[in-house]
XYZ file of C-alpha atoms in Angstrom:
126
model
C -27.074 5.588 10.130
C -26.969 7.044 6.427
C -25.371 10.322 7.396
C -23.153 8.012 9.313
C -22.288 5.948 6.061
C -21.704 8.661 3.663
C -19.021 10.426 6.230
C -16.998 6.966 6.155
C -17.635 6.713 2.085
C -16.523 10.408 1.923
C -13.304 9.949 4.280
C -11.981 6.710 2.576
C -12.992 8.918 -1.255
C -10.771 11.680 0.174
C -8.172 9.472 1.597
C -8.228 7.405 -1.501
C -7.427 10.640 -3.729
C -4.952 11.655 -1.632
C -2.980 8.021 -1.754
C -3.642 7.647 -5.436
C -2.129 10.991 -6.199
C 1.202 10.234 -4.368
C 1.562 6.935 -5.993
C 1.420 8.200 -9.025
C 4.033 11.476 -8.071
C 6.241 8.752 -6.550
C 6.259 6.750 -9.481
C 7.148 10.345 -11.661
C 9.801 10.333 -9.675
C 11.172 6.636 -9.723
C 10.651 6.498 -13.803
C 13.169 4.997 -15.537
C 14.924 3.452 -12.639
C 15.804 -0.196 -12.619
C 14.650 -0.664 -16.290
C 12.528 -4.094 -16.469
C 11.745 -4.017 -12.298
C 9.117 -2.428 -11.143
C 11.048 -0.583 -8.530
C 8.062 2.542 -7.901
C 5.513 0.176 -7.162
C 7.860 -2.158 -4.908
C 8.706 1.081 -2.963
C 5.105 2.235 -2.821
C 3.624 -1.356 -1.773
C 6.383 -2.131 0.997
C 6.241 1.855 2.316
C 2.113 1.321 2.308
C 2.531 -1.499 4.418
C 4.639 -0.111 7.053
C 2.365 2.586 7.085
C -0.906 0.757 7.601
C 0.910 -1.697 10.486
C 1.609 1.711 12.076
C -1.666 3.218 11.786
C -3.383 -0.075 12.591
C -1.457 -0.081 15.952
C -2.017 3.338 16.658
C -5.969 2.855 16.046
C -6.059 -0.498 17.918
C -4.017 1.052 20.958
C -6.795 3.851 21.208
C -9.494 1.776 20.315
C -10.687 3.438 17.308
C -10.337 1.531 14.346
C -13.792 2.306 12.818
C -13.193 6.366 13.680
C -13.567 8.854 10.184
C -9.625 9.092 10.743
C -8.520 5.612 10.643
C -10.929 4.762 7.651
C -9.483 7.853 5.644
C -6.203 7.279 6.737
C -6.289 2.834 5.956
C -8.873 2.157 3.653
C -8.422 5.665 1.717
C -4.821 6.551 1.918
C -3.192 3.137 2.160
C -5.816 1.785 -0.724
C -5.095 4.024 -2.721
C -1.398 4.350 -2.205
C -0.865 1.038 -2.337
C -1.074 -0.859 -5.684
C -1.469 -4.767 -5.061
C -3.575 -4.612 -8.534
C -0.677 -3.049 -10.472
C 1.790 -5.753 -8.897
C -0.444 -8.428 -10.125
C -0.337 -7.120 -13.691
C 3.116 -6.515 -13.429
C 4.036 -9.974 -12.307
C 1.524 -11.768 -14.681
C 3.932 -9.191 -17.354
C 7.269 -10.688 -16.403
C 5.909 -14.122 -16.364
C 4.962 -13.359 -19.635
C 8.009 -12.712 -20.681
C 9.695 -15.315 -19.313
C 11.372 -13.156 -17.081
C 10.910 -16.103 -14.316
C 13.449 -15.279 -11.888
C 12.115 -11.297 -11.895
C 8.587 -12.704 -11.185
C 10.120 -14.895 -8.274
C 12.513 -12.184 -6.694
C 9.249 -9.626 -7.280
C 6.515 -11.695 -5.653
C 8.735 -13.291 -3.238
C 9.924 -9.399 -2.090
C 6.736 -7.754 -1.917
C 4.790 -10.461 0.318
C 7.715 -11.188 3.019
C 8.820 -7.784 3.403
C 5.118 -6.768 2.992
C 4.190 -8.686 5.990
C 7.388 -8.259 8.070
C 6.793 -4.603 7.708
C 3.100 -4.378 8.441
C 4.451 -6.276 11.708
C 7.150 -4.283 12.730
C 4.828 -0.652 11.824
C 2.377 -2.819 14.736
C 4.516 -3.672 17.222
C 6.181 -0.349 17.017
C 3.455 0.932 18.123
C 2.000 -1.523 20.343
């Protein structure tokens, strides 16, 4: 049962590294695009959940959502990949500034796409 629990905390560590590092490479390479919008960590958020709907099909078709693989690949590499916490600060930031109709488009983007895509990554695979 332990040995069992520190695999999983291991896989979702490793995952988590692995999803963390390419959010911050993908955000290198989106710098100074769209000055004011945070257009890296749209991409990243909307591409994470595309990614997770996908994976969360193929692990429900097989039956295997609690495998080693589906936790490193969800809960590690989709955590950390994804950055809901740096989207929070970022729209708190534009309200902020009064930047109102940013913080709309922003938070209004990211949650409908979000969930559209997590949807269409399922049923492409289901």
């Amino acid at each position: 049962m332990v040995s069992d629990i520190i695999k999983n905390v291991l896989a979702v560590g490793a995952g988590s590294f692995l999803g963390g590092a390419a959010r911050y490479l993908i955000g290198l390479i989106m710098k100074g695009i769209g000055k004011g919008f945070p257009w890296a960590t749209l991409t990243v958020n909307l591409a994470g959940c595309f990614i997770i709907g996908l994976l969360w099909g193929v692990f429900s078709k097989n039956g295997s959502e609690g495998s080693n693989w589906a936790l490193f690949l969800t809960v590690g590499l989709c955590g950390g990949f994804t950055t809901f916490s740096t989207f929070s600060k970022e729209a708190l930031m534009m309200l902020q500034c009064g930047n109102i109709w940013g913080f709309v488009c922003y938070v209004s983007i990211s949650v409908i796409a979000g969930i559209a895509l997590v949807a269409l990554g399922y049923s492409i695979v289901r």
